[in-house]
Coordinates of C-alpha atoms in Angstrom, one line a residue:
M1 CA -5.1 -63.2 2.3
L2 CA -8.5 -63.9 0.8
V3 CA -7.1 -63.5 -2.7
H4 CA -4.1 -65.7 -2.1
A5 CA -6.3 -68.3 -0.5
G6 CA -8.5 -68.3 -3.6
K7 CA -11.6 -67.2 -1.7
L8 CA -12.0 -63.9 -3.5
P9 CA -11.0 -62.7 -7.0
A10 CA -8.4 -59.8 -7.0
K11 CA -10.8 -57.5 -9.0
A12 CA -13.6 -58.1 -6.6
A13 CA -11.3 -57.4 -3.6
E14 CA -10.3 -54.1 -5.2
E15 CA -14.0 -53.2 -5.7
L16 CA -14.8 -54.0 -2.1
V17 CA -12.0 -51.9 -0.8
K18 CA -13.4 -49.0 -2.9
Q19 CA -16.9 -49.5 -1.6
A20 CA -15.6 -49.6 2.0
R21 CA -13.9 -46.3 1.6
E22 CA -17.0 -44.7 0.0
K23 CA -19.3 -46.0 2.8
K24 CA -16.7 -45.2 5.5
T25 CA -16.9 -48.8 6.8
S26 CA -14.3 -51.5 7.2
F27 CA -13.2 -53.9 4.5
V28 CA -14.5 -56.9 6.5
N29 CA -17.9 -55.4 6.8
A30 CA -17.9 -54.8 3.0
V31 CA -17.0 -58.5 2.4
I32 CA -19.8 -59.6 4.8
A33 CA -22.4 -57.3 3.1
S34 CA -21.4 -58.6 -0.4
G35 CA -21.8 -62.2 0.5
Q36 CA -18.9 -63.2 -1.9
V37 CA -17.0 -65.1 0.8
S38 CA -18.7 -67.7 3.1
P39 CA -18.8 -66.9 6.8
A40 CA -16.6 -69.9 7.6
D41 CA -13.9 -69.0 5.0
L42 CA -13.8 -65.4 6.2
A43 CA -13.5 -66.3 9.8
H44 CA -10.7 -68.9 9.2
T45 CA -8.8 -66.5 6.9
M46 CA -8.9 -63.6 9.5
S47 CA -8.0 -66.0 12.3
S48 CA -4.8 -67.0 10.4
A49 CA -4.0 -63.4 9.2
L50 CA -4.5 -61.7 12.5
A51 CA -3.3 -64.5 14.8
L52 CA -6.6 -64.4 16.8
P53 CA -8.5 -67.3 18.3
L54 CA -11.4 -68.7 16.3
L55 CA -14.6 -70.0 18.1
D56 CA -17.5 -72.0 16.8
L57 CA -20.6 -70.3 18.4
S58 CA -22.8 -73.3 17.6
A59 CA -20.8 -75.2 20.2
M60 CA -21.6 -72.6 22.9
D61 CA -24.6 -72.8 25.2
P62 CA -26.2 -69.3 25.0
Q63 CA -27.4 -69.7 28.6
R64 CA -23.8 -70.0 29.9
L65 CA -22.7 -66.7 28.3
P66 CA -22.1 -63.9 30.8
Q67 CA -25.2 -61.8 31.2
N68 CA -25.4 -57.9 31.4
V69 CA -21.7 -57.4 30.9
I70 CA -22.2 -55.6 27.7
D71 CA -25.4 -53.6 27.2
A72 CA -27.8 -55.5 24.8
K73 CA -28.2 -52.4 22.6
L74 CA -24.4 -52.1 22.3
M75 CA -24.1 -55.8 21.3
Q76 CA -26.8 -55.3 18.6
Q77 CA -25.2 -52.1 17.3
Y78 CA -21.7 -53.4 17.0
Q79 CA -22.5 -57.1 16.3
V80 CA -20.5 -58.5 19.2
V81 CA -21.2 -60.9 22.1
A82 CA -19.6 -61.2 25.5
L83 CA -18.1 -64.8 25.7
S84 CA -16.4 -64.9 29.1
R85 CA -14.7 -62.8 31.8
R86 CA -11.5 -63.4 33.7
G87 CA -10.5 -60.7 36.2
N88 CA -10.5 -57.4 34.3
R89 CA -10.2 -59.2 30.9
L90 CA -13.4 -59.6 28.8
F91 CA -13.4 -62.0 25.8
V92 CA -15.5 -60.5 23.0
G93 CA -16.7 -62.5 20.0
G94 CA -17.2 -60.6 16.7
A95 CA -16.8 -61.0 13.0
D96 CA -14.9 -57.8 12.4
P97 CA -11.8 -57.4 14.6
T98 CA -10.5 -54.6 12.4
D99 CA -13.0 -52.1 13.8
L100 CA -10.9 -50.5 16.6
E101 CA -13.7 -48.1 17.6
V102 CA -15.8 -51.1 18.8
I103 CA -13.1 -52.1 21.3
E104 CA -12.8 -48.6 22.7
R105 CA -16.6 -48.3 23.1
I106 CA -16.7 -51.7 24.9
K107 CA -13.8 -50.8 27.1
F108 CA -15.4 -47.6 28.2
A109 CA -18.9 -49.1 28.8
T110 CA -17.6 -52.1 30.8
Q111 CA -14.4 -50.7 32.3
L112 CA -12.8 -54.0 31.3
Q113 CA -10.0 -54.9 28.9
P114 CA -11.6 -56.5 25.8
E115 CA -9.8 -59.3 23.9
W116 CA -11.1 -60.3 20.5
V117 CA -12.2 -63.8 19.5
I118 CA -13.3 -64.3 15.9
V119 CA -16.7 -65.9 15.2
E120 CA -18.6 -66.6 12.0
H121 CA -20.9 -63.7 11.3
D122 CA -24.0 -65.8 10.4
K123 CA -23.9 -67.7 13.7
L124 CA -23.3 -64.4 15.6
A125 CA -26.3 -62.8 13.8
K126 CA -28.5 -65.8 14.8
L127 CA -27.4 -65.6 18.4
L128 CA -28.0 -61.8 18.6
S129 CA -31.3 -62.1 16.9
A130 CA -32.5 -64.5 19.6
A131 CA -31.2 -62.3 22.3
G132 CA -32.8 -59.2 20.7
A133 CA -36.2 -61.0 20.6
S134 CA -35.9 -61.7 24.3
A135 CA -34.8 -58.1 25.1
S136 CA -37.8 -56.8 23.0
E137 CA -40.2 -58.8 25.1
T138 CA -38.7 -57.4 28.3
L139 CA -38.9 -53.8 27.0
E140 CA -42.5 -54.3 25.9
S141 CA -43.3 -55.3 29.5
I142 CA -42.5 -51.8 30.7
A143 CA -45.6 -50.9 32.6
G144 CA -46.7 -49.5 36.0
G145 CA -44.8 -50.7 39.1
D146 CA -43.4 -49.5 42.3
F147 CA -39.7 -49.1 43.2
D148 CA -38.0 -47.2 46.0
F149 CA -35.7 -44.8 44.1
D150 CA -33.1 -43.9 46.7
I151 CA -33.3 -40.2 46.1
A152 CA -33.7 -37.7 49.0
E153 CA -36.5 -35.7 47.3
E154 CA -38.8 -33.1 48.7
E155 CA -42.6 -33.5 48.2
A156 CA -43.3 -32.9 44.5
P157 CA -46.2 -30.7 43.3
Q158 CA -49.5 -32.4 42.9
Q159 CA -49.8 -34.1 39.4
E160 CA -52.5 -36.0 37.7
S161 CA -52.7 -39.6 38.8
A162 CA -52.3 -41.0 35.3
E163 CA -49.1 -39.0 34.9
L164 CA -47.8 -40.2 38.2
A165 CA -48.5 -43.8 37.2
D166 CA -46.2 -43.3 34.3
V167 CA -43.6 -41.6 36.4
E168 CA -43.4 -44.4 38.9
D169 CA -42.8 -47.0 36.1
A170 CA -40.4 -49.4 37.8
P171 CA -38.1 -50.2 34.9
V172 CA -37.7 -46.5 34.2
V173 CA -37.0 -45.8 37.9
R174 CA -34.3 -48.5 37.9
F175 CA -32.8 -47.3 34.7
L176 CA -32.5 -43.7 35.9
Q177 CA -31.0 -44.8 39.2
K178 CA -28.5 -47.0 37.4
M179 CA -27.5 -44.2 35.1
L180 CA -26.9 -41.8 38.0
V181 CA -24.9 -44.4 40.0
D182 CA -22.8 -45.3 36.9
A183 CA -22.1 -41.6 36.3
I184 CA -20.8 -41.2 39.8
N185 CA -18.7 -44.3 39.6
L186 CA -17.2 -43.2 36.3
R187 CA -16.5 -39.7 37.8
A188 CA -18.7 -38.0 35.2
S189 CA -19.5 -34.3 35.5
D190 CA -22.7 -34.4 33.3
L191 CA -25.3 -36.8 32.0
H192 CA -27.1 -36.1 28.7
F193 CA -30.4 -37.7 27.9
E194 CA -31.0 -37.0 24.2
P195 CA -34.1 -37.9 22.1
Y196 CA -33.9 -38.1 18.3
E197 CA -36.4 -39.1 15.6
F198 CA -35.6 -42.8 15.6
H199 CA -33.4 -43.4 18.6
Y200 CA -32.6 -42.2 22.1
R201 CA -29.2 -42.0 23.6
V202 CA -27.4 -41.3 27.0
R203 CA -24.0 -39.8 27.1
F204 CA -21.7 -39.0 30.1
R205 CA -19.1 -36.3 30.2
V206 CA -16.0 -37.9 31.7
D207 CA -12.8 -35.9 32.2
G208 CA -14.2 -33.2 29.8
E209 CA -15.1 -35.6 27.0
L210 CA -18.6 -36.8 26.0
R211 CA -19.0 -40.5 25.7
E212 CA -22.0 -42.5 24.5
I213 CA -23.0 -45.0 27.2
T214 CA -26.2 -46.6 26.0
Q215 CA -29.2 -46.3 23.6
P216 CA -32.4 -47.2 25.6
P217 CA -35.6 -47.7 23.7
I218 CA -37.1 -44.5 22.4
A219 CA -40.5 -45.5 23.9
I220 CA -39.3 -44.6 27.4
K221 CA -38.3 -41.0 26.6
D222 CA -41.4 -39.3 28.0
K223 CA -41.6 -41.5 31.1
L224 CA -37.9 -40.9 31.8
S225 CA -38.4 -37.2 31.3
S226 CA -41.4 -37.1 33.7
R227 CA -39.6 -39.1 36.3
I228 CA -36.6 -36.7 36.3
K229 CA -38.9 -33.7 36.4
V230 CA -40.9 -35.0 39.4
I231 CA -37.9 -35.6 41.6
S232 CA -36.4 -32.2 40.5
R233 CA -39.7 -30.5 41.5
L234 CA -40.4 -29.4 37.9
D235 CA -43.8 -29.2 36.1
I236 CA -44.2 -32.5 34.2
A237 CA -47.1 -31.2 32.2
E238 CA -45.0 -28.3 30.8
R239 CA -43.0 -29.6 27.8
R240 CA -42.8 -26.4 25.7
V241 CA -40.3 -24.3 27.6
P242 CA -37.0 -25.0 29.3
Q243 CA -37.0 -25.7 33.0
D244 CA -34.3 -25.8 35.7
G245 CA -34.4 -27.8 39.0
R246 CA -32.3 -29.7 41.5
M247 CA -32.4 -33.2 43.1
K248 CA -30.3 -35.1 45.6
L249 CA -29.0 -38.7 45.6
K250 CA -27.9 -40.6 48.6
F251 CA -24.7 -42.3 47.5
G252 CA -23.2 -44.4 50.3
A253 CA -22.5 -42.2 53.3
K254 CA -22.8 -38.9 51.4
S255 CA -25.4 -37.0 49.5
I256 CA -24.7 -35.7 46.0
D257 CA -26.6 -32.8 44.5
F258 CA -27.6 -32.7 40.8
R259 CA -28.6 -29.7 38.8
V260 CA -31.3 -30.5 36.1
S261 CA -31.9 -28.6 32.9
T262 CA -34.6 -29.5 30.4
L263 CA -34.8 -28.2 26.8
P264 CA -37.6 -28.8 24.3
T265 CA -36.2 -30.2 21.0
L266 CA -37.8 -31.4 17.8
F267 CA -38.3 -34.9 19.1
G268 CA -38.8 -34.5 22.8
E269 CA -37.1 -33.0 25.8
K270 CA -33.3 -33.1 26.1
I271 CA -32.3 -33.3 29.7
V272 CA -28.8 -32.5 31.1
I273 CA -28.0 -33.4 34.7
R274 CA -24.9 -31.9 36.2
I275 CA -23.3 -33.6 39.2
L276 CA -22.5 -31.1 41.9
D277 CA -20.2 -32.8 44.4
S278 CA -19.5 -30.4 47.3
S279 CA -16.5 -32.4 48.3
S280 CA -14.7 -31.0 45.3
A281 CA -14.6 -27.6 47.0
K282 CA -13.0 -29.1 50.1
L283 CA -10.1 -30.9 48.3
G284 CA -7.8 -28.0 49.1
I285 CA -5.8 -25.8 46.8
D286 CA -3.0 -28.3 46.3
A287 CA -5.4 -30.8 44.7
L288 CA -6.3 -28.3 42.0
G289 CA -2.8 -28.4 40.5
Y290 CA -1.3 -25.0 41.5
E291 CA 2.5 -24.8 41.5
K292 CA 4.1 -23.5 44.7
I293 CA 4.7 -20.0 43.5
E294 CA 1.2 -19.8 41.9
K295 CA -0.4 -21.0 45.2
E296 CA 1.6 -18.4 47.2
R297 CA 0.5 -15.6 45.0
L298 CA -3.1 -16.6 45.1
L299 CA -3.2 -17.0 48.9
A300 CA -1.4 -13.7 49.4
A301 CA -4.2 -12.0 47.4
I302 CA -7.2 -13.6 49.0
Y303 CA -5.9 -13.0 52.5
R304 CA -5.8 -9.2 51.8
P305 CA -8.5 -7.3 53.6
Y306 CA -10.0 -5.7 50.5
G307 CA -9.6 -5.7 46.7
M308 CA -10.7 -7.8 43.8
V309 CA -9.5 -11.2 42.6
L310 CA -10.7 -12.4 39.1
V311 CA -10.7 -15.9 37.8
T312 CA -10.9 -16.2 34.0
G313 CA -11.3 -18.9 31.4
P314 CA -13.8 -20.5 29.0
T315 CA -16.9 -22.4 30.2
G316 CA -15.9 -25.7 31.8
S317 CA -12.4 -24.6 32.8
G318 CA -12.9 -25.1 36.5
K319 CA -13.4 -21.4 37.5
T320 CA -16.2 -22.2 39.9
V321 CA -14.3 -24.9 41.8
S322 CA -11.3 -22.6 42.1
L323 CA -13.5 -19.8 43.6
Y324 CA -15.3 -22.2 46.0
T325 CA -11.9 -23.5 47.1
C326 CA -10.8 -20.0 48.0
L327 CA -14.1 -19.3 49.8
N328 CA -13.7 -22.6 51.7
I329 CA -10.3 -21.5 52.9
L330 CA -11.7 -18.1 54.0
N331 CA -14.9 -19.5 55.5
Q332 CA -14.4 -18.9 59.3
P333 CA -16.9 -18.1 62.0
G334 CA -15.7 -14.4 62.2
V335 CA -16.2 -13.7 58.5
N336 CA -19.4 -12.8 56.7
I337 CA -19.3 -14.2 53.1
S338 CA -22.1 -13.7 50.5
T339 CA -22.3 -15.0 47.0
V340 CA -24.6 -14.3 44.0
E341 CA -24.5 -17.0 41.3
D342 CA -26.5 -18.2 38.3
P343 CA -27.2 -20.7 39.8
A344 CA -25.4 -21.6 43.0
E345 CA -23.7 -25.0 42.1
I346 CA -22.2 -26.2 45.4
N347 CA -23.8 -25.7 48.8
L348 CA -21.2 -24.5 51.3
P349 CA -22.4 -24.3 54.9
G350 CA -21.6 -21.0 56.6
I351 CA -21.8 -19.0 53.3
N352 CA -24.9 -16.9 52.3
Q353 CA -25.6 -18.0 48.7
V354 CA -28.1 -16.2 46.5
N355 CA -29.4 -17.4 43.1
V356 CA -30.0 -14.9 40.3
N357 CA -33.7 -14.5 39.4
D358 CA -34.1 -12.3 36.4
K359 CA -37.9 -12.6 36.3
A360 CA -38.1 -11.2 39.8
G361 CA -35.6 -8.5 39.1
L362 CA -32.8 -10.1 41.1
N363 CA -29.8 -9.9 38.8
F364 CA -26.1 -9.6 39.7
S365 CA -26.1 -5.9 40.2
A366 CA -29.3 -5.9 42.3
A367 CA -27.9 -8.6 44.6
L368 CA -24.6 -6.7 44.9
K369 CA -26.4 -3.6 46.0
S370 CA -28.2 -5.5 48.6
F371 CA -25.0 -7.3 49.8
L372 CA -23.4 -3.9 50.6
R373 CA -26.2 -3.3 53.2
Q374 CA -25.7 -6.8 54.8
D375 CA -22.3 -6.0 56.4
P376 CA -20.2 -8.4 54.2
D377 CA -16.5 -9.1 54.5
I378 CA -16.2 -11.2 51.3
I379 CA -18.4 -11.1 48.2
M380 CA -18.4 -13.5 45.4
V381 CA -20.1 -12.6 42.1
G382 CA -20.7 -15.5 39.8
E383 CA -19.8 -13.5 36.7
I384 CA -19.2 -9.9 35.7
R385 CA -21.4 -9.5 32.6
D386 CA -22.0 -5.8 32.2
L387 CA -20.7 -2.3 33.2
E388 CA -23.3 -1.9 36.1
T389 CA -22.2 -5.1 37.8
A390 CA -18.5 -4.3 37.2
D391 CA -18.9 -0.8 38.7
I392 CA -20.7 -2.0 41.8
A393 CA -18.1 -4.8 42.3
I394 CA -15.2 -2.4 41.9
K395 CA -16.7 0.1 44.3
A396 CA -17.2 -2.7 46.9
A397 CA -13.5 -3.7 46.4
Q398 CA -12.5 0.0 47.0
T399 CA -14.6 0.4 50.1
G400 CA -13.1 -2.4 52.3
H401 CA -14.5 -5.6 50.9
M402 CA -12.8 -8.6 49.3
V403 CA -14.5 -9.3 46.0
M404 CA -14.1 -12.4 43.9
S405 CA -15.6 -13.0 40.4
T406 CA -15.1 -14.6 37.0
L407 CA -14.9 -13.3 33.5
H408 CA -14.8 -15.1 30.1
T409 CA -11.4 -14.2 28.6
N410 CA -8.6 -16.2 27.1
D411 CA -5.8 -15.2 29.5
A412 CA -5.0 -12.9 32.4
P413 CA -3.7 -9.8 30.5
K414 CA -6.8 -9.7 28.2
T415 CA -9.0 -9.5 31.3
L416 CA -7.9 -6.0 32.0
T417 CA -8.5 -4.8 28.5
R418 CA -12.0 -6.5 28.6
L419 CA -12.8 -4.4 31.7
L420 CA -11.6 -1.3 29.8
N421 CA -13.8 -2.2 26.9
M422 CA -16.8 -2.6 29.2
G423 CA -16.3 1.1 30.1
V424 CA -14.6 0.7 33.5
A425 CA -12.3 3.6 34.2
P426 CA -8.5 2.7 34.1
F427 CA -8.0 4.3 37.6
N428 CA -10.7 2.1 39.1
I429 CA -9.2 -1.1 37.6
A430 CA -5.6 -0.2 38.8
S431 CA -6.8 0.7 42.3
S432 CA -9.0 -2.3 42.9
V433 CA -7.8 -5.4 41.1
L434 CA -5.2 -7.4 43.1
L435 CA -4.7 -10.5 41.0
I436 CA -6.0 -12.3 37.9
T437 CA -5.9 -16.0 37.4
A438 CA -6.5 -17.6 34.0
Q439 CA -7.0 -21.3 33.8
R440 CA -7.7 -24.4 31.7
L441 CA -8.3 -28.0 32.6
V442 CA -6.4 -30.9 31.0
R443 CA -6.7 -34.6 31.6
R444 CA -4.4 -36.2 34.1
L445 CA -2.4 -39.2 33.1
C446 CA -3.2 -42.5 34.8
E447 CA -0.4 -43.4 37.2
N448 CA -0.8 -47.1 36.7
C449 CA -0.4 -47.4 33.0
K450 CA 1.4 -44.2 31.7
Q451 CA 4.6 -44.9 29.7
P452 CA 7.6 -42.8 28.6
A453 CA 7.0 -41.1 25.2
D454 CA 9.5 -40.6 22.5
Y455 CA 8.8 -37.1 21.1
P456 CA 11.1 -35.6 18.4
R457 CA 13.3 -32.9 19.9
E458 CA 11.9 -30.5 17.2
A459 CA 8.3 -31.1 18.4
L460 CA 9.2 -30.3 22.0
L461 CA 11.1 -27.1 21.0
K462 CA 8.1 -26.0 18.8
A463 CA 5.8 -26.6 21.8
G464 CA 7.8 -24.1 23.9
F465 CA 10.6 -26.0 25.6
V466 CA 14.1 -24.5 25.3
E467 CA 17.5 -26.2 24.9
E468 CA 18.2 -25.8 28.7
D469 CA 15.2 -28.0 29.5
F470 CA 16.9 -31.0 27.9
D471 CA 19.1 -31.8 30.8
G472 CA 18.1 -35.5 31.2
S473 CA 16.4 -35.0 34.5
W474 CA 12.9 -35.6 33.1
K475 CA 11.0 -37.4 30.4
P476 CA 7.6 -36.9 28.9
Y477 CA 4.9 -39.6 29.2
R478 CA 2.1 -40.9 26.9
A479 CA -1.4 -42.3 27.6
V480 CA -1.8 -46.0 27.3
G481 CA -5.0 -47.2 29.0
C482 CA -5.9 -49.8 31.6
S483 CA -8.9 -51.1 33.5
G484 CA -8.7 -48.3 36.0
C485 CA -8.8 -45.4 33.7
T486 CA -10.3 -43.9 30.5
N487 CA -8.0 -44.2 27.5
G488 CA -4.9 -43.6 29.7
Y489 CA -6.3 -40.7 31.7
R490 CA -7.9 -40.4 35.1
G491 CA -9.2 -37.1 36.4
R492 CA -8.2 -33.6 35.4
V493 CA -5.7 -31.0 36.6
G494 CA -5.6 -27.3 36.1
L495 CA -3.1 -25.1 34.2
Y496 CA -2.8 -21.6 35.7
Q497 CA -1.6 -18.2 34.8
V498 CA -1.5 -16.3 38.2
M499 CA -0.8 -12.6 37.5
P500 CA -0.5 -10.2 40.5
I501 CA -1.2 -6.5 39.6
T502 CA 2.1 -4.9 40.4
E503 CA 2.9 -1.2 40.3
A504 CA 4.5 -1.6 36.9
I505 CA 1.3 -3.2 35.5
Q506 CA -0.8 -0.5 37.2
R507 CA 1.2 2.1 35.3
I508 CA 0.5 0.3 32.0
I509 CA -3.3 0.2 32.8
L510 CA -3.4 3.9 33.7
A511 CA -1.6 4.6 30.4
E512 CA -4.3 2.5 28.7
G513 CA -1.7 0.0 27.4
T514 CA -2.6 -3.1 25.4
A515 CA -2.9 -6.7 26.6
M516 CA 0.4 -7.4 24.8
D517 CA 2.1 -4.7 26.9
I518 CA 0.7 -6.2 30.1
A519 CA 1.6 -9.7 29.0
E520 CA 5.2 -8.6 28.3
Q521 CA 5.6 -7.0 31.7
A522 CA 4.0 -10.0 33.5
K523 CA 6.6 -12.2 31.7
K524 CA 9.4 -10.0 33.0
E525 CA 8.0 -10.5 36.5
G526 CA 8.1 -14.2 36.2
V527 CA 4.5 -14.9 35.5
R528 CA 4.1 -18.1 33.4
D529 CA 1.5 -18.1 30.6
L530 CA -0.9 -21.0 30.2
R531 CA 1.4 -22.9 27.7
Q532 CA 4.4 -22.6 30.0
S533 CA 2.3 -23.8 33.0
G534 CA 1.3 -26.8 30.9
L535 CA 4.9 -27.6 30.0
V536 CA 5.7 -27.7 33.7
K537 CA 3.0 -30.4 34.0
V538 CA 4.5 -32.3 31.1
R539 CA 7.9 -32.2 32.7
A540 CA 6.4 -33.5 35.9
G541 CA 4.7 -36.4 34.1
V542 CA 1.2 -35.2 35.1
T543 CA -0.2 -34.9 31.6
T544 CA 0.7 -35.4 28.0
L545 CA 2.1 -32.8 25.5
E546 CA -1.0 -33.4 23.3
E547 CA -3.3 -32.4 26.1
V548 CA -1.4 -29.2 26.8
L549 CA -1.2 -28.2 23.1
S550 CA -5.0 -28.8 22.7
A551 CA -5.9 -26.7 25.8
T552 CA -3.5 -23.8 25.1
N553 CA -3.8 -23.6 21.3
E554 CA -5.3 -20.1 21.1

């Protein structure tokens, strides 16, 4: 369009395309950087070519622009400005509408649906420069103050008064509170505060994906770190070694626990805050995504008077929530339940929870030995890591206790060979393990905006569907995206392989058969593997084929 309009020679256009590819930027940005086309000509040409509205920023009163809709740092980074808002629609002014990543970032940060308006880049730069100067003045004013941070905190250790003055810095307190509240509203599971040499960033993990939220000024990194450490009852003077703590935020009518972990890096302390919502353990087994047959198998196993139930999967696959849900079902006044974890993530009233403390000699095996003298009915071990822990857990399962634990294996059949490789005798495995559940988490489709997807038949067959599945009674869906979700997804759902240890599988274990032998027998007995469990969710319109393939692609 620029060449046809006589605004740019063809040879120069080809050179700019080449530069854009080399620098991994957009063609529009390359044109702007070159200065070969005037801002007015570029804006008019793009408006015509892309059928987007054109706005003269010089006619706008900066004071009437919506404030605080888009973070100032985000506007500076992506060279955009918020123009107006109507309902869940946000009109965004920018010089480069071809950069789709910007729209996605703005959509995530604001939870609104951005619509592009083209503006001249020189006028936009002038407006953002003025706004940046104002923001800099505000940030430079970060100094001592007082603000009631609505956190239910215990009395912190005594610190030096100068350090406490920094910790109680009002803008830092407000910023931290806003980040925690925003994370809860966005249903995040973790917050990452990350210092680098020249910038500082905050990221949230939402539905299993890390998303950058903001880039606060790097000058606040030490004050923010100290504030988090004080309310987590950590030592703010110690910056050379990792520390772990907890804090609690009153959010509406309920209190939410946070687990805090600090880690010294080259340019300061990285802090990760995990949100521990005890209500997740009380949602019930149906909310986790178990199919009817899988739920019946699991409940039949945990209601047995003794034996072992194992939950397996990689880190972040929801094993802890599954175990807590089972414990919550079994948590009755007549039952004595004890757990040992590293650390205990969710506080469940009525259950005796113990944290591992390696420095004091309280590891999994030591806690298990102590539990057996505490008259337990049900024991939960956070993770079986070694032969000693495995032996004690199996002996407990054989002597009249229900034992639940986790292992890091890819699927249920491989769990049995993992125990054999640890050194556990085949007879002990066959006589104690009742059921093994392997699981993964996939993102759940947003019910408001999901739309039918048109997958090629060959792709569905390759994924694992069979000809009999194409009976016209179902259709797959794809993610679209709306104001109430994140890129078409909202929340997560589990994929499960629930494998009871039957007599046939016991015989394979005693004969020291392989994981493949066990998997083949489980398949004969109607146990779905993780991929098949995922395809059931695709048929039901709960998630997308892409999510299932990503989670089960071993």
